[in-house]
Amino acid sequence: MTRGLRNRNPGNIRKSGTAYMGEVIPSQDAAFKQFETMAWGYRAVFVLLDSYRRRGYVTMRQMIARYAPPVENDTGNYIRCVSVWSGIDADEPLDTNDRSTMLAVVAAISRMENGCEAVMSDVEAGWALFMQHKP
């Protein structure tokens, strides 16, 4: 089982000063956040991407360059894979309030981070939490 799945953090969100609903505090992982359930972990990815959009990162390319920077990732490959797997052009502005778009993008990010297909019922549960508890 991958670290992201073990931590119920399918986006491998690093520890930071940002607290998310459903986060396990303190995390037992030295570098990454842990969540109570996969749904809370997926919600955190939706929240993070939405916060990027509100800060002016509007395309998938811009968001992923921020999310998976070149200092620790092959960002170009990451962008290509998420674009192909989600079926969304990397330079298309993302509406982070559009369910079908964001389910596809976040499932693709999880696949990239964990090397396996996302369980869509978990992604959908994360979306429901995101919509229920909008930041």
Short mmCIF file of N, CA and C in Angstrom, two decimals:
data_model
loop_
_atom_site.label_atom_id
_atom_site.label_comp_id
_atom_site.label_asym_id
_atom_site.label_seq_id
_atom_site.Cartn_x
_atom_site.Cartn_y
_atom_site.Cartn_z
N MET A 1 0.84 -1.18 0.00
CA MET A 1 0.00 0.00 0.00
C MET A 1 0.89 1.24 0.00
N THR A 2 0.56 2.20 -0.85
CA THR A 2 1.37 3.41 -0.95
C THR A 2 1.20 4.29 0.29
N ARG A 3 2.13 5.17 0.46
CA ARG A 3 2.12 6.10 1.60
C ARG A 3 0.84 6.94 1.59
N GLY A 4 0.47 7.45 0.41
CA GLY A 4 -0.73 8.28 0.30
C GLY A 4 -1.98 7.52 0.71
N LEU A 5 -2.10 6.27 0.31
CA LEU A 5 -3.26 5.47 0.68
C LEU A 5 -3.22 5.11 2.16
N ARG A 6 -2.06 4.76 2.65
CA ARG A 6 -1.90 4.41 4.06
C ARG A 6 -2.29 5.60 4.95
N ASN A 7 -1.92 6.79 4.53
CA ASN A 7 -2.23 8.01 5.30
C ASN A 7 -3.63 8.54 5.02
N ARG A 8 -4.36 7.87 4.11
CA ARG A 8 -5.67 8.36 3.65
C ARG A 8 -5.53 9.79 3.15
N ASN A 9 -4.40 10.02 2.47
CA ASN A 9 -4.03 11.31 1.89
C ASN A 9 -3.69 11.05 0.42
N PRO A 10 -4.71 10.82 -0.41
CA PRO A 10 -4.46 10.39 -1.79
C PRO A 10 -3.76 11.42 -2.66
N GLY A 11 -3.72 12.67 -2.21
CA GLY A 11 -3.00 13.69 -2.95
C GLY A 11 -1.60 13.93 -2.41
N ASN A 12 -1.20 13.17 -1.38
CA ASN A 12 0.11 13.34 -0.74
C ASN A 12 0.37 14.81 -0.39
N ILE A 13 -0.57 15.39 0.33
CA ILE A 13 -0.43 16.78 0.77
C ILE A 13 0.57 16.80 1.92
N ARG A 14 1.57 17.64 1.77
CA ARG A 14 2.62 17.75 2.78
C ARG A 14 2.12 18.47 4.03
N LYS A 15 2.78 18.18 5.14
CA LYS A 15 2.49 18.90 6.38
C LYS A 15 2.73 20.39 6.15
N SER A 16 1.86 21.20 6.72
CA SER A 16 1.98 22.65 6.60
C SER A 16 1.17 23.27 7.73
N GLY A 17 1.14 24.57 7.75
CA GLY A 17 0.35 25.28 8.74
C GLY A 17 -1.14 25.27 8.44
N THR A 18 -1.52 24.81 7.27
CA THR A 18 -2.94 24.75 6.90
C THR A 18 -3.57 23.53 7.54
N ALA A 19 -4.66 23.76 8.26
CA ALA A 19 -5.41 22.65 8.86
C ALA A 19 -6.63 22.36 8.00
N TYR A 20 -6.89 21.09 7.77
CA TYR A 20 -8.04 20.65 6.98
C TYR A 20 -9.03 19.91 7.87
N MET A 21 -10.29 20.00 7.54
CA MET A 21 -11.28 19.20 8.24
C MET A 21 -10.94 17.73 8.02
N GLY A 22 -11.12 16.92 9.05
CA GLY A 22 -10.85 15.49 8.95
C GLY A 22 -9.40 15.12 9.04
N GLU A 23 -8.53 16.09 9.29
CA GLU A 23 -7.09 15.82 9.41
C GLU A 23 -6.78 15.18 10.76
N VAL A 24 -5.89 14.21 10.75
CA VAL A 24 -5.41 13.60 11.99
C VAL A 24 -4.27 14.45 12.52
N ILE A 25 -4.46 14.98 13.72
CA ILE A 25 -3.44 15.84 14.31
C ILE A 25 -3.09 15.29 15.69
N PRO A 26 -1.82 14.99 15.93
CA PRO A 26 -0.71 15.16 14.99
C PRO A 26 -0.62 13.97 14.04
N SER A 27 -0.11 14.26 12.86
CA SER A 27 0.13 13.20 11.88
C SER A 27 1.29 12.34 12.38
N GLN A 28 1.17 11.05 12.19
CA GLN A 28 2.25 10.14 12.57
C GLN A 28 3.30 10.03 11.47
N ASP A 29 3.02 10.63 10.30
CA ASP A 29 3.96 10.64 9.19
C ASP A 29 4.88 11.85 9.35
N ALA A 30 6.15 11.66 9.11
CA ALA A 30 7.12 12.74 9.30
C ALA A 30 6.94 13.91 8.33
N ALA A 31 6.42 13.65 7.14
CA ALA A 31 6.36 14.69 6.12
C ALA A 31 4.96 15.01 5.58
N PHE A 32 4.04 14.04 5.69
CA PHE A 32 2.74 14.21 5.04
C PHE A 32 1.59 14.20 6.03
N LYS A 33 0.52 14.88 5.65
CA LYS A 33 -0.69 14.88 6.45
C LYS A 33 -1.34 13.51 6.42
N GLN A 34 -2.14 13.25 7.46
CA GLN A 34 -2.96 12.05 7.52
C GLN A 34 -4.41 12.50 7.73
N PHE A 35 -5.35 11.70 7.21
CA PHE A 35 -6.76 12.03 7.34
C PHE A 35 -7.53 10.86 7.95
N GLU A 36 -8.67 11.18 8.56
CA GLU A 36 -9.49 10.17 9.23
C GLU A 36 -10.03 9.15 8.24
N THR A 37 -10.39 9.61 7.03
CA THR A 37 -10.93 8.72 5.99
C THR A 37 -10.40 9.18 4.64
N MET A 38 -10.56 8.34 3.64
CA MET A 38 -10.18 8.73 2.28
C MET A 38 -11.03 9.91 1.81
N ALA A 39 -12.30 9.93 2.19
CA ALA A 39 -13.17 11.03 1.77
C ALA A 39 -12.62 12.37 2.26
N TRP A 40 -12.17 12.43 3.50
CA TRP A 40 -11.59 13.68 4.02
C TRP A 40 -10.29 14.01 3.28
N GLY A 41 -9.51 12.99 2.94
CA GLY A 41 -8.29 13.22 2.17
C GLY A 41 -8.58 13.78 0.79
N TYR A 42 -9.61 13.25 0.14
CA TYR A 42 -9.99 13.79 -1.17
C TYR A 42 -10.55 15.20 -1.03
N ARG A 43 -11.33 15.43 0.02
CA ARG A 43 -11.85 16.79 0.22
C ARG A 43 -10.69 17.78 0.30
N ALA A 44 -9.63 17.41 0.99
CA ALA A 44 -8.47 18.30 1.13
C ALA A 44 -7.88 18.65 -0.23
N VAL A 45 -7.84 17.70 -1.16
CA VAL A 45 -7.32 17.99 -2.50
C VAL A 45 -8.24 18.98 -3.21
N PHE A 46 -9.55 18.76 -3.10
CA PHE A 46 -10.50 19.72 -3.71
C PHE A 46 -10.32 21.11 -3.10
N VAL A 47 -10.16 21.18 -1.79
CA VAL A 47 -9.97 22.48 -1.11
C VAL A 47 -8.68 23.14 -1.59
N LEU A 48 -7.61 22.37 -1.67
CA LEU A 48 -6.32 22.93 -2.08
C LEU A 48 -6.38 23.47 -3.51
N LEU A 49 -6.96 22.71 -4.43
CA LEU A 49 -7.06 23.18 -5.81
C LEU A 49 -7.96 24.41 -5.91
N ASP A 50 -9.03 24.43 -5.14
CA ASP A 50 -9.91 25.60 -5.13
C ASP A 50 -9.18 26.83 -4.58
N SER A 51 -8.33 26.62 -3.58
CA SER A 51 -7.56 27.76 -3.04
C SER A 51 -6.56 28.28 -4.08
N TYR A 52 -6.00 27.39 -4.89
CA TYR A 52 -5.11 27.83 -5.97
C TYR A 52 -5.87 28.70 -6.96
N ARG A 53 -7.08 28.26 -7.35
CA ARG A 53 -7.88 29.03 -8.30
C ARG A 53 -8.16 30.43 -7.75
N ARG A 54 -8.50 30.49 -6.47
CA ARG A 54 -8.79 31.79 -5.87
C ARG A 54 -7.55 32.69 -5.80
N ARG A 55 -6.35 32.08 -5.88
CA ARG A 55 -5.10 32.85 -5.87
C ARG A 55 -4.58 33.14 -7.28
N GLY A 56 -5.35 32.79 -8.30
CA GLY A 56 -4.97 33.13 -9.66
C GLY A 56 -4.39 32.01 -10.49
N TYR A 57 -4.28 30.81 -9.96
CA TYR A 57 -3.84 29.65 -10.74
C TYR A 57 -5.10 29.04 -11.34
N VAL A 58 -5.36 29.30 -12.62
CA VAL A 58 -6.67 28.94 -13.16
C VAL A 58 -6.67 27.73 -14.09
N THR A 59 -5.53 27.38 -14.68
CA THR A 59 -5.49 26.21 -15.56
C THR A 59 -4.90 25.02 -14.81
N MET A 60 -5.15 23.85 -15.35
CA MET A 60 -4.58 22.65 -14.76
C MET A 60 -3.05 22.76 -14.74
N ARG A 61 -2.47 23.27 -15.82
CA ARG A 61 -1.01 23.42 -15.89
C ARG A 61 -0.51 24.30 -14.74
N GLN A 62 -1.16 25.42 -14.51
CA GLN A 62 -0.74 26.32 -13.43
C GLN A 62 -0.92 25.68 -12.06
N MET A 63 -2.05 25.01 -11.87
CA MET A 63 -2.32 24.37 -10.58
C MET A 63 -1.32 23.26 -10.29
N ILE A 64 -1.06 22.42 -11.28
CA ILE A 64 -0.15 21.29 -11.05
C ILE A 64 1.29 21.76 -10.90
N ALA A 65 1.67 22.80 -11.62
CA ALA A 65 3.02 23.35 -11.44
C ALA A 65 3.22 23.83 -10.00
N ARG A 66 2.15 24.32 -9.39
CA ARG A 66 2.19 24.75 -7.98
C ARG A 66 2.12 23.54 -7.05
N TYR A 67 1.25 22.59 -7.40
CA TYR A 67 0.98 21.40 -6.58
C TYR A 67 2.15 20.42 -6.58
N ALA A 68 2.76 20.25 -7.74
CA ALA A 68 3.84 19.26 -7.90
C ALA A 68 5.03 19.96 -8.56
N PRO A 69 5.72 20.82 -7.83
CA PRO A 69 6.79 21.64 -8.42
C PRO A 69 7.97 20.81 -8.92
N PRO A 70 8.69 21.37 -9.91
CA PRO A 70 9.81 20.66 -10.53
C PRO A 70 10.95 20.29 -9.57
N VAL A 71 11.02 20.93 -8.43
CA VAL A 71 12.10 20.60 -7.49
C VAL A 71 11.95 19.20 -6.92
N GLU A 72 10.72 18.64 -6.98
CA GLU A 72 10.54 17.29 -6.46
C GLU A 72 9.73 16.37 -7.38
N ASN A 73 9.38 16.85 -8.56
CA ASN A 73 8.56 16.07 -9.50
C ASN A 73 9.00 16.32 -10.94
N ASP A 74 8.61 15.40 -11.82
CA ASP A 74 8.69 15.65 -13.26
C ASP A 74 7.36 16.31 -13.60
N THR A 75 7.30 17.62 -13.40
CA THR A 75 6.05 18.35 -13.49
C THR A 75 5.43 18.26 -14.88
N GLY A 76 6.24 18.32 -15.92
CA GLY A 76 5.72 18.20 -17.28
C GLY A 76 5.00 16.88 -17.49
N ASN A 77 5.61 15.79 -17.03
CA ASN A 77 4.99 14.47 -17.14
C ASN A 77 3.72 14.40 -16.29
N TYR A 78 3.77 14.97 -15.10
CA TYR A 78 2.62 14.99 -14.20
C TYR A 78 1.45 15.67 -14.90
N ILE A 79 1.70 16.83 -15.49
CA ILE A 79 0.65 17.58 -16.20
C ILE A 79 0.10 16.76 -17.36
N ARG A 80 0.99 16.17 -18.15
CA ARG A 80 0.55 15.36 -19.30
C ARG A 80 -0.34 14.20 -18.85
N CYS A 81 0.09 13.49 -17.83
CA CYS A 81 -0.68 12.33 -17.35
C CYS A 81 -2.05 12.75 -16.83
N VAL A 82 -2.10 13.77 -16.00
CA VAL A 82 -3.39 14.21 -15.45
C VAL A 82 -4.30 14.70 -16.56
N SER A 83 -3.74 15.38 -17.55
CA SER A 83 -4.54 15.86 -18.68
C SER A 83 -5.12 14.68 -19.47
N VAL A 84 -4.29 13.71 -19.79
CA VAL A 84 -4.76 12.54 -20.56
C VAL A 84 -5.78 11.74 -19.75
N TRP A 85 -5.46 11.44 -18.49
CA TRP A 85 -6.35 10.61 -17.68
C TRP A 85 -7.67 11.29 -17.37
N SER A 86 -7.65 12.61 -17.22
CA SER A 86 -8.89 13.33 -16.91
C SER A 86 -9.67 13.71 -18.16
N GLY A 87 -8.97 13.73 -19.31
CA GLY A 87 -9.61 14.15 -20.55
C GLY A 87 -9.78 15.66 -20.65
N ILE A 88 -9.01 16.40 -19.86
CA ILE A 88 -9.13 17.86 -19.82
C ILE A 88 -7.82 18.48 -20.28
N ASP A 89 -7.92 19.42 -21.21
CA ASP A 89 -6.73 20.11 -21.73
C ASP A 89 -6.02 20.84 -20.59
N ALA A 90 -4.70 20.72 -20.59
CA ALA A 90 -3.89 21.31 -19.51
C ALA A 90 -3.99 22.83 -19.44
N ASP A 91 -4.33 23.47 -20.54
CA ASP A 91 -4.39 24.93 -20.56
C ASP A 91 -5.82 25.48 -20.50
N GLU A 92 -6.77 24.59 -20.26
CA GLU A 92 -8.16 25.00 -20.11
C GLU A 92 -8.39 25.48 -18.67
N PRO A 93 -9.01 26.63 -18.49
CA PRO A 93 -9.31 27.06 -17.11
C PRO A 93 -10.21 26.02 -16.43
N LEU A 94 -9.90 25.71 -15.18
CA LEU A 94 -10.70 24.74 -14.43
C LEU A 94 -11.72 25.46 -13.56
N ASP A 95 -12.96 24.99 -13.64
CA ASP A 95 -14.00 25.47 -12.74
C ASP A 95 -13.99 24.53 -11.55
N THR A 96 -13.42 24.97 -10.45
CA THR A 96 -13.28 24.10 -9.27
C THR A 96 -14.60 23.85 -8.57
N ASN A 97 -15.69 24.39 -9.10
CA ASN A 97 -17.03 24.11 -8.57
C ASN A 97 -17.81 23.19 -9.50
N ASP A 98 -17.16 22.70 -10.58
CA ASP A 98 -17.81 21.79 -11.51
C ASP A 98 -17.49 20.35 -11.13
N ARG A 99 -18.52 19.62 -10.73
CA ARG A 99 -18.36 18.27 -10.21
C ARG A 99 -17.63 17.34 -11.17
N SER A 100 -18.11 17.22 -12.40
CA SER A 100 -17.52 16.24 -13.32
C SER A 100 -16.07 16.56 -13.64
N THR A 101 -15.77 17.84 -13.82
CA THR A 101 -14.39 18.26 -14.09
C THR A 101 -13.48 17.89 -12.92
N MET A 102 -13.91 18.27 -11.73
CA MET A 102 -13.03 18.09 -10.58
C MET A 102 -12.91 16.63 -10.15
N LEU A 103 -13.96 15.85 -10.32
CA LEU A 103 -13.83 14.41 -10.03
C LEU A 103 -12.78 13.79 -10.93
N ALA A 104 -12.80 14.15 -12.21
CA ALA A 104 -11.83 13.60 -13.16
C ALA A 104 -10.41 14.05 -12.83
N VAL A 105 -10.24 15.33 -12.51
CA VAL A 105 -8.90 15.86 -12.22
C VAL A 105 -8.35 15.25 -10.94
N VAL A 106 -9.14 15.23 -9.90
CA VAL A 106 -8.65 14.73 -8.61
C VAL A 106 -8.41 13.22 -8.66
N ALA A 107 -9.24 12.48 -9.37
CA ALA A 107 -8.98 11.04 -9.54
C ALA A 107 -7.67 10.83 -10.28
N ALA A 108 -7.38 11.67 -11.28
CA ALA A 108 -6.12 11.56 -12.03
C ALA A 108 -4.93 11.93 -11.16
N ILE A 109 -5.07 12.95 -10.32
CA ILE A 109 -3.99 13.32 -9.39
C ILE A 109 -3.72 12.16 -8.43
N SER A 110 -4.77 11.55 -7.91
CA SER A 110 -4.60 10.40 -7.01
C SER A 110 -3.88 9.25 -7.73
N ARG A 111 -4.25 9.00 -8.97
CA ARG A 111 -3.59 7.95 -9.75
C ARG A 111 -2.11 8.26 -9.92
N MET A 112 -1.80 9.51 -10.20
CA MET A 112 -0.40 9.92 -10.36
C MET A 112 0.37 9.74 -9.06
N GLU A 113 -0.24 10.14 -7.97
CA GLU A 113 0.42 10.10 -6.67
C GLU A 113 0.58 8.68 -6.11
N ASN A 114 -0.37 7.80 -6.43
CA ASN A 114 -0.39 6.48 -5.79
C ASN A 114 -0.16 5.31 -6.72
N GLY A 115 -0.11 5.58 -8.04
CA GLY A 115 0.20 4.51 -8.99
C GLY A 115 -0.93 3.53 -9.22
N CYS A 116 -2.15 3.89 -8.83
CA CYS A 116 -3.30 3.02 -9.07
C CYS A 116 -4.55 3.88 -9.24
N GLU A 117 -5.55 3.30 -9.87
CA GLU A 117 -6.80 4.01 -10.10
C GLU A 117 -7.43 4.40 -8.76
N ALA A 118 -8.01 5.57 -8.74
CA ALA A 118 -8.74 6.02 -7.55
C ALA A 118 -10.04 5.24 -7.42
N VAL A 119 -10.47 5.03 -6.20
CA VAL A 119 -11.79 4.44 -5.94
C VAL A 119 -12.79 5.59 -6.06
N MET A 120 -13.57 5.57 -7.13
CA MET A 120 -14.42 6.73 -7.42
C MET A 120 -15.44 7.02 -6.33
N SER A 121 -15.90 6.01 -5.62
CA SER A 121 -16.85 6.29 -4.53
C SER A 121 -16.19 7.13 -3.44
N ASP A 122 -14.89 6.96 -3.23
CA ASP A 122 -14.15 7.78 -2.25
C ASP A 122 -13.98 9.21 -2.76
N VAL A 123 -13.66 9.34 -4.06
CA VAL A 123 -13.51 10.67 -4.66
C VAL A 123 -14.85 11.41 -4.58
N GLU A 124 -15.93 10.72 -4.92
CA GLU A 124 -17.26 11.32 -4.87
C GLU A 124 -17.64 11.71 -3.45
N ALA A 125 -17.28 10.89 -2.46
CA ALA A 125 -17.56 11.23 -1.06
C ALA A 125 -16.76 12.46 -0.65
N GLY A 126 -15.54 12.58 -1.14
CA GLY A 126 -14.72 13.77 -0.87
C GLY A 126 -15.34 15.01 -1.47
N TRP A 127 -15.89 14.88 -2.70
CA TRP A 127 -16.57 16.00 -3.35
C TRP A 127 -17.79 16.43 -2.53
N ALA A 128 -18.55 15.45 -2.05
CA ALA A 128 -19.74 15.76 -1.24
C ALA A 128 -19.33 16.53 0.02
N LEU A 129 -18.25 16.11 0.66
CA LEU A 129 -17.75 16.84 1.84
C LEU A 129 -17.29 18.25 1.47
N PHE A 130 -16.63 18.37 0.32
CA PHE A 130 -16.17 19.68 -0.16
C PHE A 130 -17.37 20.62 -0.35
N MET A 131 -18.42 20.10 -1.00
CA MET A 131 -19.59 20.94 -1.25
C MET A 131 -20.36 21.24 0.04
N GLN A 132 -20.36 20.30 0.96
CA GLN A 132 -21.06 20.49 2.24
C GLN A 132 -20.33 21.46 3.15
N HIS A 133 -19.01 21.44 3.09
CA HIS A 133 -18.17 22.27 3.97
C HIS A 133 -17.25 23.15 3.12
N LYS A 134 -17.84 24.05 2.36
CA LYS A 134 -17.04 24.93 1.49
C LYS A 134 -16.18 25.86 2.35
N PRO A 135 -14.91 26.00 1.97
CA PRO A 135 -14.04 26.91 2.72
C PRO A 135 -14.44 28.37 2.52
#
